């Protein structure tokens, strides 16, 4: 048995889970928020009990030291020597990484170079990597890339209809994201269906504040809704999803904003928030829609309709589909969104049971037994995928 820690470092946060492998038992998990401030928040679960502390955490180096100190102080582990591997989520691997990778100086250099493609995320991910290297320099570490799973997409899926030299010179193409989640739920779907994954055509709907749809054939990503950045695709919590690109200069002219300011609007003030006018949280929007708020209802319709269209498109592209998967916060918990997405798909063999659809956060089939296309709710587990990759690549 080996203890593996999975890390997801943001610009001011650090999320962690400690696993016993290969049993995949979660020993502890937690979140450090507001790193860099005097009132940073440290959360950790111990034997099912949540412990929270407010303290000054000036940077990620200190956050990591506090985290590792708490693991021994609280008796979760006897010593740091018990940690045999570290897995780091890294948002962007570009075309360099079609799989997770053991972290070396060369890998770190490439992740840094790829920061041009993910300026908000890769530098933060690197900060987490270097902070752990300071404290546990001899423990093998693995980078697990959000984009890696989608590197199997064919050119017809990932190339834009732009001058080809833009791709050659600047790497402008669709990369896709949420790959670790799509990979996990597609593998789990094959297990639940009792069929080899290489025989399956799956559509995975990762629906949270960020949302993406993936067409997965034979266990490989064939297409996905997010693009060069996570801004593309379906309507999301605060992101617009696909728009006519000519709108950007039009909005700049009309509102006297710069391109960067318009991009901020598209990323932070659009989507469900922009349409509803009051919230990016689907729970708030659902409640207001029930009470007759027209714009909340409109936001729900647009959100579900976008996903519905992608499912039809991807089923067509794969010449059929064996199962549709719902995952992440909204996908796992919103029966209303699932119902609206699935309505009208009967023409392609999707027959779902409204009673079974009432489940929330549970692994379940929600289709009628006779439905040719199965519909599944599978809670995602990106952290366990990270731990698995650490064991696989570090030979643990």
mmCIF file of N, CA, C and O in Angstrom, residues 322 345-346 348-353 366-375:
data_model
loop_
_atom_site.group_PDB
_atom_site.id
_atom_site.type_symbol
_atom_site.label_atom_id
_atom_site.label_comp_id
_atom_site.label_asym_id
_atom_site.label_seq_id
_atom_site.Cartn_x
_atom_site.Cartn_y
_atom_site.Cartn_z
ATOM 1 N N UNK A 322 -23.596 4.972 -27.772
ATOM 2 C CA UNK A 322 -24.024 3.886 -26.886
ATOM 3 C C UNK A 322 -24.483 4.393 -25.529
ATOM 4 O O UNK A 322 -25.346 3.793 -24.898
ATOM 5 N N UNK A 345 -34.562 13.727 -27.681
ATOM 6 C CA UNK A 345 -33.533 12.841 -28.234
ATOM 7 C C UNK A 345 -34.047 11.430 -28.484
ATOM 8 O O UNK A 345 -33.280 10.545 -28.850
ATOM 9 N N UNK A 346 -35.339 11.247 -28.310
ATOM 10 C CA UNK A 346 -35.918 9.913 -28.538
ATOM 11 C C UNK A 346 -35.693 9.440 -29.967
ATOM 12 O O UNK A 346 -35.563 8.237 -30.218
ATOM 13 N N UNK A 348 -33.151 9.397 -31.635
ATOM 14 C CA UNK A 348 -31.884 8.679 -31.786
ATOM 15 C C UNK A 348 -31.721 7.580 -30.740
ATOM 16 O O UNK A 348 -30.627 7.094 -30.487
ATOM 17 N N UNK A 349 -32.856 7.160 -30.148
ATOM 18 C CA UNK A 349 -32.833 5.996 -29.266
ATOM 19 C C UNK A 349 -32.562 6.289 -27.808
ATOM 20 O O UNK A 349 -32.111 5.409 -27.068
ATOM 21 N N UNK A 350 -32.830 7.533 -27.368
ATOM 22 C CA UNK A 350 -32.621 7.908 -25.966
ATOM 23 C C UNK A 350 -33.981 7.930 -25.261
ATOM 24 O O UNK A 350 -34.795 8.820 -25.515
ATOM 25 N N UNK A 351 -34.211 6.943 -24.407
ATOM 26 C CA UNK A 351 -35.474 6.869 -23.651
ATOM 27 C C UNK A 351 -35.130 6.889 -22.165
ATOM 28 O O UNK A 351 -34.607 5.912 -21.633
ATOM 29 N N UNK A 352 -35.399 8.015 -21.531
ATOM 30 C CA UNK A 352 -34.984 8.213 -20.148
ATOM 31 C C UNK A 352 -36.199 8.228 -19.226
ATOM 32 O O UNK A 352 -37.298 8.623 -19.616
ATOM 33 N N UNK A 353 -35.990 7.804 -18.012
ATOM 34 C CA UNK A 353 -37.056 7.622 -17.029
ATOM 35 C C UNK A 353 -37.095 8.818 -16.083
ATOM 36 O O UNK A 353 -36.151 9.028 -15.306
ATOM 37 N N UNK A 366 -30.216 6.264 -15.718
ATOM 38 C CA UNK A 366 -31.519 6.938 -15.633
ATOM 39 C C UNK A 366 -32.354 6.693 -16.887
ATOM 40 O O UNK A 366 -33.318 7.402 -17.149
ATOM 41 N N UNK A 367 -31.988 5.681 -17.665
ATOM 42 C CA UNK A 367 -32.746 5.327 -18.867
ATOM 43 C C UNK A 367 -33.706 4.176 -18.570
ATOM 44 O O UNK A 367 -33.527 3.413 -17.608
ATOM 45 N N UNK A 368 -34.728 4.038 -19.407
ATOM 46 C CA UNK A 368 -35.579 2.851 -19.351
ATOM 47 C C UNK A 368 -34.758 1.641 -19.799
ATOM 48 O O UNK A 368 -33.843 1.779 -20.634
ATOM 49 N N UNK A 369 -35.078 0.448 -19.313
ATOM 50 C CA UNK A 369 -34.306 -0.746 -19.685
ATOM 51 C C UNK A 369 -34.252 -0.994 -21.183
ATOM 52 O O UNK A 369 -33.241 -1.500 -21.694
ATOM 53 N N UNK A 370 -35.316 -0.628 -21.905
ATOM 54 C CA UNK A 370 -35.354 -0.913 -23.342
ATOM 55 C C UNK A 370 -34.622 0.136 -24.180
ATOM 56 O O UNK A 370 -34.530 -0.002 -25.399
ATOM 57 N N UNK A 371 -34.094 1.183 -23.557
ATOM 58 C CA UNK A 371 -33.462 2.268 -24.305
ATOM 59 C C UNK A 371 -32.179 1.791 -24.980
ATOM 60 O O UNK A 371 -31.263 1.313 -24.304
ATOM 61 N N UNK A 372 -32.080 1.892 -26.318
ATOM 62 C CA UNK A 372 -30.840 1.496 -27.000
ATOM 63 C C UNK A 372 -29.632 2.315 -26.527
ATOM 64 O O UNK A 372 -28.527 1.799 -26.436
ATOM 65 N N UNK A 373 -29.871 3.603 -26.256
ATOM 66 C CA UNK A 373 -28.816 4.472 -25.741
ATOM 67 C C UNK A 373 -28.981 4.581 -24.234
ATOM 68 O O UNK A 373 -30.042 4.968 -23.746
ATOM 69 N N UNK A 374 -27.945 4.221 -23.496
ATOM 70 C CA UNK A 374 -28.005 4.305 -22.043
ATOM 71 C C UNK A 374 -27.680 5.734 -21.596
ATOM 72 O O UNK A 374 -26.903 6.437 -22.255
ATOM 73 N N UNK A 375 -28.291 6.154 -20.495
ATOM 74 C CA UNK A 375 -28.033 7.484 -19.933
ATOM 75 C C UNK A 375 -27.557 7.287 -18.499
ATOM 76 O O UNK A 375 -28.227 6.635 -17.697
#
